[in-house]
Amino acid sequence: MKIEIQGLNKIYPNGNHALKDINLEFGTGMFGLLGPNGAGKSSLMRIMVTLMKPSSGLVLVDGMDIQKHRKELRKVLGYLPQDFRFFTSLKTWEFLDYSGSLAGLKNRRERLTEVDRLLDQVGLLEVRDRQANRLSGGMKRRLGIAQALIGNPRIIVVDEPTTGLDPDERIRFRNILSQLTQHDVTIILSTHIVGDISSTCQGMALLNKGELVFSGSPENLVKNAEGHVFKLNLNPYEYERVKERYNVISTIPVESGWEVQIVSDDVPEYASTSIIPNIEHAYVYFMEHKLQADITD
Ligand code: ADP
């Protein structure tokens, strides 16, 4: 499925300009939307699932304007909201069964088979009879993805799914998502955690303060940071100066002082070696670079 976002703006009634002229295009596979808190990710997600209208601009799914075809969109959509909660005394399987009927699965026998298939897929089959609100945080989130998947959606939108999960659960969640990419679906994953964006994402976008600062592949993001990440060995005096001038990504104490990594547009004036960037370096570089470009514009 092809998703096109054209000239999208969201201005809230209080004047907050949460999305500023966003243009994006992506297709089947996993698409990662990365940005710090307040960047506008949830606003974009809510518009994409037609829970909120944009102030201007369009979202097209296979050429179809989602605002004009909300019913059709919702039939092919699965959504895990950021604040997924349920106040229910239903058992885990009952909750999913209920979600299935909402998603239009009318045949009870088929629905129950699907419920157990999905519980198995997200590793909750063993706790199928436990009350859903008694599940652990990570399990609840996995039940959240199961309810987003029921009804065989073609587009799956997950908003900050790994926030608050411990590392084990985060990895588990990521694996569930990447397994989904084997099917012919479009997954939109919004996150402020750089580690959630992996090579499983064919495409990604970086949002900052409502602006799109990058779109492309994760490899491309990293490539853009090449030659801009440096390692320096500094005495305590130099360290203080460097901290003031550069964006320090990591600091490790060594015998002579500190070994630090920085991102910088120019080669620093202290003895340094250029290092191969990873995605975290690239993220910091991009955010900083864009900010500096804005200042000098
Ligand atoms: P993110 O999901 O990246 O944290 P959001 O889309 O939640 O970002 O928020 C983007 C901006 O819009 C923030 O400045 C936030 O305070 C503002 N915002 C979000 N929701 C509302 C709202 N209902 N009314 C006014 N401002 C809002």
mmCIF file of C-alpha atoms in Angstrom, residues 17-266:
data_model
loop_
_atom_site.group_PDB
_atom_site.id
_atom_site.type_symbol
_atom_site.label_atom_id
_atom_site.label_comp_id
_atom_site.label_asym_id
_atom_site.label_seq_id
_atom_site.Cartn_x
_atom_site.Cartn_y
_atom_site.Cartn_z
ATOM 1 C CA HIS A 17 1.618 24.364 15.503
ATOM 2 C CA ALA A 18 2.230 20.628 15.964
ATOM 3 C CA LEU A 19 2.866 19.683 12.313
ATOM 4 C CA LYS A 20 4.443 22.038 9.802
ATOM 5 C CA ASP A 21 3.989 21.267 6.129
ATOM 6 C CA ILE A 22 4.848 17.568 6.281
ATOM 7 C CA ASN A 23 5.420 15.759 2.982
ATOM 8 C CA LEU A 24 6.201 12.038 3.052
ATOM 9 C CA GLU A 25 5.743 8.952 0.929
ATOM 10 C CA PHE A 26 6.217 5.293 1.792
ATOM 11 C CA GLY A 27 4.983 1.827 0.920
ATOM 12 C CA THR A 28 4.760 -1.715 2.245
ATOM 13 C CA GLY A 29 7.085 -2.716 5.079
ATOM 14 C CA MET A 30 8.038 -0.979 8.306
ATOM 15 C CA PHE A 31 8.244 2.786 8.444
ATOM 16 C CA GLY A 32 9.770 4.376 11.550
ATOM 17 C CA LEU A 33 8.782 7.817 12.740
ATOM 18 C CA LEU A 34 11.379 9.071 15.182
ATOM 19 C CA GLY A 35 11.519 12.246 17.203
ATOM 20 C CA PRO A 36 11.760 13.593 20.744
ATOM 21 C CA ASN A 37 8.712 14.205 22.917
ATOM 22 C CA GLY A 38 6.595 16.996 21.533
ATOM 23 C CA ALA A 39 7.898 16.502 17.972
ATOM 24 C CA GLY A 40 4.394 15.893 16.612
ATOM 25 C CA LYS A 41 4.430 12.107 16.218
ATOM 26 C CA SER A 42 1.156 11.405 17.992
ATOM 27 C CA SER A 43 -0.542 14.255 16.152
ATOM 28 C CA LEU A 44 0.530 12.685 12.866
ATOM 29 C CA MET A 45 -0.570 9.204 13.989
ATOM 30 C CA ARG A 46 -3.970 10.479 15.118
ATOM 31 C CA ILE A 47 -4.493 12.154 11.756
ATOM 32 C CA MET A 48 -3.415 9.007 9.928
ATOM 33 C CA VAL A 49 -5.972 6.866 11.747
ATOM 34 C CA THR A 50 -8.671 9.561 11.172
ATOM 35 C CA LEU A 51 -9.189 10.272 14.865
ATOM 36 C CA MET A 52 -8.276 13.893 14.188
ATOM 37 C CA LYS A 53 -8.502 16.201 11.190
ATOM 38 C CA PRO A 54 -5.495 18.074 9.864
ATOM 39 C CA SER A 55 -5.672 21.886 9.653
ATOM 40 C CA SER A 56 -4.593 21.556 6.034
ATOM 41 C CA GLY A 57 -3.074 18.965 3.745
ATOM 42 C CA LEU A 58 -3.912 15.415 2.752
ATOM 43 C CA VAL A 59 -3.155 11.817 3.594
ATOM 44 C CA LEU A 60 -3.681 9.447 0.672
ATOM 45 C CA VAL A 61 -3.748 5.656 0.896
ATOM 46 C CA ASP A 62 -3.355 4.152 -2.557
ATOM 47 C CA GLY A 63 -4.528 7.500 -3.888
ATOM 48 C CA MET A 64 -7.622 7.601 -1.661
ATOM 49 C CA ASP A 65 -8.113 10.641 0.590
ATOM 50 C CA ILE A 66 -8.535 9.150 4.058
ATOM 51 C CA GLN A 67 -10.730 12.012 5.304
ATOM 52 C CA LYS A 68 -13.237 11.270 2.562
ATOM 53 C CA HIS A 69 -13.006 7.496 2.954
ATOM 54 C CA ARG A 70 -12.809 6.958 6.695
ATOM 55 C CA LYS A 71 -14.942 3.824 6.659
ATOM 56 C CA GLU A 72 -12.844 2.143 3.977
ATOM 57 C CA LEU A 73 -9.641 3.086 5.765
ATOM 58 C CA ARG A 74 -10.788 1.774 9.118
ATOM 59 C CA LYS A 75 -11.549 -1.589 7.546
ATOM 60 C CA VAL A 76 -7.897 -2.049 6.638
ATOM 61 C CA LEU A 77 -6.411 -0.359 9.692
ATOM 62 C CA GLY A 78 -5.058 -1.649 12.991
ATOM 63 C CA TYR A 79 -4.087 0.879 15.651
ATOM 64 C CA LEU A 80 -2.222 0.639 18.927
ATOM 65 C CA PRO A 81 -2.580 4.063 20.572
ATOM 66 C CA GLN A 82 0.089 5.504 22.839
ATOM 67 C CA ASP A 83 -2.163 5.336 25.875
ATOM 68 C CA PHE A 84 -3.586 1.871 25.207
ATOM 69 C CA ARG A 85 -5.550 0.956 28.319
ATOM 70 C CA PHE A 86 -8.530 -1.137 29.119
ATOM 71 C CA PHE A 87 -10.775 -1.021 32.088
ATOM 72 C CA THR A 88 -12.213 -4.444 31.864
ATOM 73 C CA SER A 89 -12.762 -7.525 33.886
ATOM 74 C CA LEU A 90 -12.659 -9.587 30.703
ATOM 75 C CA LYS A 91 -10.220 -12.423 30.409
ATOM 76 C CA THR A 92 -7.374 -11.936 27.946
ATOM 77 C CA TRP A 93 -8.970 -14.087 25.244
ATOM 78 C CA GLU A 94 -12.384 -12.494 25.836
ATOM 79 C CA PHE A 95 -10.933 -9.027 25.353
ATOM 80 C CA LEU A 96 -9.393 -10.084 22.054
ATOM 81 C CA ASP A 97 -12.593 -11.838 21.044
ATOM 82 C CA TYR A 98 -14.468 -8.582 21.700
ATOM 83 C CA SER A 99 -11.884 -6.623 19.654
ATOM 84 C CA GLY A 100 -12.389 -9.191 16.885
ATOM 85 C CA SER A 101 -16.131 -8.623 16.766
ATOM 86 C CA LEU A 102 -15.529 -4.856 16.639
ATOM 87 C CA ALA A 103 -13.144 -5.474 13.740
ATOM 88 C CA GLY A 104 -15.962 -7.221 11.894
ATOM 89 C CA LEU A 105 -15.149 -10.908 12.443
ATOM 90 C CA LYS A 106 -18.699 -12.214 12.592
ATOM 91 C CA ASN A 107 -18.210 -15.983 12.532
ATOM 92 C CA ARG A 108 -17.616 -16.987 16.169
ATOM 93 C CA ARG A 109 -15.689 -20.167 15.445
ATOM 94 C CA GLU A 110 -13.350 -18.460 12.996
ATOM 95 C CA ARG A 111 -12.926 -15.578 15.422
ATOM 96 C CA LEU A 112 -11.933 -17.867 18.276
ATOM 97 C CA THR A 113 -9.380 -19.628 16.086
ATOM 98 C CA GLU A 114 -7.970 -16.222 15.146
ATOM 99 C CA VAL A 115 -7.897 -15.130 18.808
ATOM 100 C CA ASP A 116 -5.767 -18.114 19.787
ATOM 101 C CA ARG A 117 -3.525 -17.750 16.735
ATOM 102 C CA LEU A 118 -2.816 -14.143 17.662
ATOM 103 C CA LEU A 119 -2.356 -14.887 21.370
ATOM 104 C CA ASP A 120 0.220 -17.454 20.322
ATOM 105 C CA GLN A 121 1.907 -14.997 17.945
ATOM 106 C CA VAL A 122 2.370 -12.408 20.711
ATOM 107 C CA GLY A 123 3.303 -15.013 23.344
ATOM 108 C CA LEU A 124 0.165 -14.745 25.476
ATOM 109 C CA LEU A 125 -1.453 -18.112 24.884
ATOM 110 C CA GLU A 126 -0.415 -19.326 28.343
ATOM 111 C CA VAL A 127 -2.215 -16.445 30.016
ATOM 112 C CA ARG A 128 -5.301 -16.498 27.792
ATOM 113 C CA ASP A 129 -7.574 -17.093 30.790
ATOM 114 C CA ARG A 130 -6.024 -14.435 33.011
ATOM 115 C CA GLN A 131 -7.999 -11.241 33.563
ATOM 116 C CA ALA A 132 -6.637 -8.767 30.993
ATOM 117 C CA ASN A 133 -6.116 -5.955 33.486
ATOM 118 C CA ARG A 134 -4.007 -8.280 35.643
ATOM 119 C CA LEU A 135 -1.395 -8.773 32.913
ATOM 120 C CA SER A 136 2.052 -7.190 33.328
ATOM 121 C CA GLY A 137 2.828 -3.925 31.508
ATOM 122 C CA GLY A 138 4.679 -5.689 28.710
ATOM 123 C CA MET A 139 1.951 -8.290 28.332
ATOM 124 C CA LYS A 140 -0.704 -5.577 28.119
ATOM 125 C CA ARG A 141 1.254 -3.931 25.345
ATOM 126 C CA ARG A 142 1.454 -7.269 23.517
ATOM 127 C CA LEU A 143 -2.292 -7.687 23.931
ATOM 128 C CA GLY A 144 -2.473 -4.191 22.452
ATOM 129 C CA ILE A 145 -0.633 -5.313 19.344
ATOM 130 C CA ALA A 146 -2.833 -8.416 19.124
ATOM 131 C CA GLN A 147 -5.991 -6.233 19.159
ATOM 132 C CA ALA A 148 -4.405 -4.049 16.461
ATOM 133 C CA LEU A 149 -3.741 -7.148 14.346
ATOM 134 C CA ILE A 150 -7.103 -8.832 14.588
ATOM 135 C CA GLY A 151 -9.148 -8.603 11.396
ATOM 136 C CA ASN A 152 -6.061 -8.855 9.201
ATOM 137 C CA PRO A 153 -5.311 -5.122 8.719
ATOM 138 C CA ARG A 154 -3.169 -3.934 5.803
ATOM 139 C CA ILE A 155 -1.936 -0.871 7.679
ATOM 140 C CA ILE A 156 -0.800 -1.126 11.289
ATOM 141 C CA VAL A 157 -0.110 2.038 13.255
ATOM 142 C CA VAL A 158 1.733 1.677 16.567
ATOM 143 C CA ASP A 159 2.328 4.805 18.624
ATOM 144 C CA GLU A 160 5.272 4.650 21.064
ATOM 145 C CA PRO A 161 4.785 0.919 21.688
ATOM 146 C CA THR A 162 7.966 0.319 23.668
ATOM 147 C CA THR A 163 7.782 3.242 26.103
ATOM 148 C CA GLY A 164 8.062 1.992 29.662
ATOM 149 C CA LEU A 165 8.936 -1.567 28.689
ATOM 150 C CA ASP A 166 11.972 -3.274 30.146
ATOM 151 C CA PRO A 167 14.718 -4.305 27.697
ATOM 152 C CA ASP A 168 13.511 -7.918 27.397
ATOM 153 C CA GLU A 169 9.999 -6.860 26.539
ATOM 154 C CA ARG A 170 11.261 -4.200 24.164
ATOM 155 C CA ILE A 171 13.243 -6.761 22.184
ATOM 156 C CA ARG A 172 10.291 -9.108 22.205
ATOM 157 C CA PHE A 173 8.001 -6.376 20.938
ATOM 158 C CA ARG A 174 10.430 -5.440 18.194
ATOM 159 C CA ASN A 175 10.635 -9.056 17.083
ATOM 160 C CA ILE A 176 6.854 -9.312 16.876
ATOM 161 C CA LEU A 177 6.791 -6.198 14.704
ATOM 162 C CA SER A 178 9.595 -7.306 12.430
ATOM 163 C CA GLN A 179 7.960 -10.697 11.899
ATOM 164 C CA LEU A 180 4.895 -8.850 10.665
ATOM 165 C CA THR A 181 6.908 -7.285 7.881
ATOM 166 C CA GLN A 182 7.116 -10.719 6.268
ATOM 167 C CA HIS A 183 3.486 -10.248 5.371
ATOM 168 C CA ASP A 184 2.337 -7.738 2.851
ATOM 169 C CA VAL A 185 1.516 -4.993 5.364
ATOM 170 C CA THR A 186 2.547 -1.423 6.066
ATOM 171 C CA ILE A 187 3.600 -0.832 9.653
ATOM 172 C CA ILE A 188 4.014 2.697 10.943
ATOM 173 C CA LEU A 189 6.004 2.751 14.152
ATOM 174 C CA SER A 190 6.312 5.969 16.092
ATOM 175 C CA THR A 191 8.972 6.195 18.780
ATOM 176 C CA HIS A 192 11.304 8.529 20.651
ATOM 177 C CA ILE A 193 13.703 5.628 21.263
ATOM 178 C CA VAL A 194 16.434 5.564 18.625
ATOM 179 C CA GLY A 195 17.067 1.857 19.285
ATOM 180 C CA ASP A 196 13.550 1.026 18.090
ATOM 181 C CA ILE A 197 14.550 2.083 14.596
ATOM 182 C CA SER A 198 16.508 -0.765 13.107
ATOM 183 C CA SER A 199 17.385 -2.160 9.755
ATOM 184 C CA THR A 200 13.901 -3.710 9.736
ATOM 185 C CA CYS A 201 12.652 -0.214 8.886
ATOM 186 C CA GLN A 202 12.827 0.245 5.131
ATOM 187 C CA GLY A 203 12.072 3.893 5.551
ATOM 188 C CA MET A 204 12.109 6.399 8.361
ATOM 189 C CA ALA A 205 11.438 10.022 9.099
ATOM 190 C CA LEU A 206 12.815 12.335 11.748
ATOM 191 C CA LEU A 207 10.464 14.897 13.232
ATOM 192 C CA ASN A 208 11.520 17.801 15.415
ATOM 193 C CA LYS A 209 9.210 20.528 16.685
ATOM 194 C CA GLY A 210 6.648 19.680 14.045
ATOM 195 C CA GLU A 211 9.132 19.769 11.184
ATOM 196 C CA LEU A 212 10.348 16.924 9.030
ATOM 197 C CA VAL A 213 14.138 17.055 9.307
ATOM 198 C CA PHE A 214 14.947 13.806 7.496
ATOM 199 C CA SER A 215 13.250 11.128 5.473
ATOM 200 C CA GLY A 216 14.955 8.145 3.882
ATOM 201 C CA SER A 217 16.420 4.824 4.947
ATOM 202 C CA PRO A 218 18.166 4.324 8.315
ATOM 203 C CA GLU A 219 21.352 3.567 6.323
ATOM 204 C CA ASN A 220 21.022 6.901 4.632
ATOM 205 C CA LEU A 221 20.614 8.697 7.941
ATOM 206 C CA VAL A 222 23.829 7.111 9.187
ATOM 207 C CA LYS A 223 25.626 7.901 5.936
ATOM 208 C CA ASN A 224 24.768 11.544 6.389
ATOM 209 C CA ALA A 225 26.601 11.587 9.707
ATOM 210 C CA GLU A 226 29.823 10.112 8.282
ATOM 211 C CA GLY A 227 32.797 12.386 8.920
ATOM 212 C CA HIS A 228 30.936 14.229 11.667
ATOM 213 C CA VAL A 229 31.556 12.017 14.670
ATOM 214 C CA PHE A 230 34.856 12.265 16.535
ATOM 215 C CA LYS A 231 36.625 10.685 19.458
ATOM 216 C CA LEU A 232 38.863 12.881 21.627
ATOM 217 C CA ASN A 233 41.097 12.338 24.645
ATOM 218 C CA LEU A 234 40.868 15.367 26.878
ATOM 219 C CA ASN A 235 42.271 16.597 30.161
ATOM 220 C CA PRO A 236 39.708 18.000 32.623
ATOM 221 C CA TYR A 237 40.334 21.598 31.497
ATOM 222 C CA GLU A 238 39.875 20.763 27.796
ATOM 223 C CA TYR A 239 36.842 18.687 28.649
ATOM 224 C CA GLU A 240 35.068 21.689 30.144
ATOM 225 C CA ARG A 241 35.797 23.754 27.011
ATOM 226 C CA VAL A 242 34.649 20.998 24.661
ATOM 227 C CA LYS A 243 31.419 20.526 26.609
ATOM 228 C CA GLU A 244 30.601 24.186 26.066
ATOM 229 C CA ARG A 245 31.257 24.143 22.326
ATOM 230 C CA TYR A 246 30.309 20.720 21.066
ATOM 231 C CA ASN A 247 27.592 18.211 21.396
ATOM 232 C CA VAL A 248 29.048 15.469 23.581
ATOM 233 C CA ILE A 249 27.474 12.062 23.016
ATOM 234 C CA SER A 250 29.472 9.968 25.444
ATOM 235 C CA THR A 251 32.050 10.434 28.165
ATOM 236 C CA ILE A 252 34.273 7.681 29.535
ATOM 237 C CA PRO A 253 36.791 8.344 32.340
ATOM 238 C CA VAL A 254 40.368 7.387 31.414
ATOM 239 C CA GLU A 255 43.664 7.853 33.274
ATOM 240 C CA SER A 256 44.532 11.196 31.697
ATOM 241 C CA GLY A 257 41.029 12.633 31.940
ATOM 242 C CA TRP A 258 38.158 11.809 29.628
ATOM 243 C CA GLU A 259 37.566 9.999 26.375
ATOM 244 C CA VAL A 260 34.632 11.697 24.728
ATOM 245 C CA GLN A 261 32.646 11.308 21.530
ATOM 246 C CA ILE A 262 31.190 14.370 19.902
ATOM 247 C CA VAL A 263 29.214 15.237 16.792
ATOM 248 C CA SER A 264 30.330 18.291 14.899
ATOM 249 C CA ASP A 265 30.038 19.801 11.454
ATOM 250 C CA ASP A 266 33.748 20.670 11.419
#
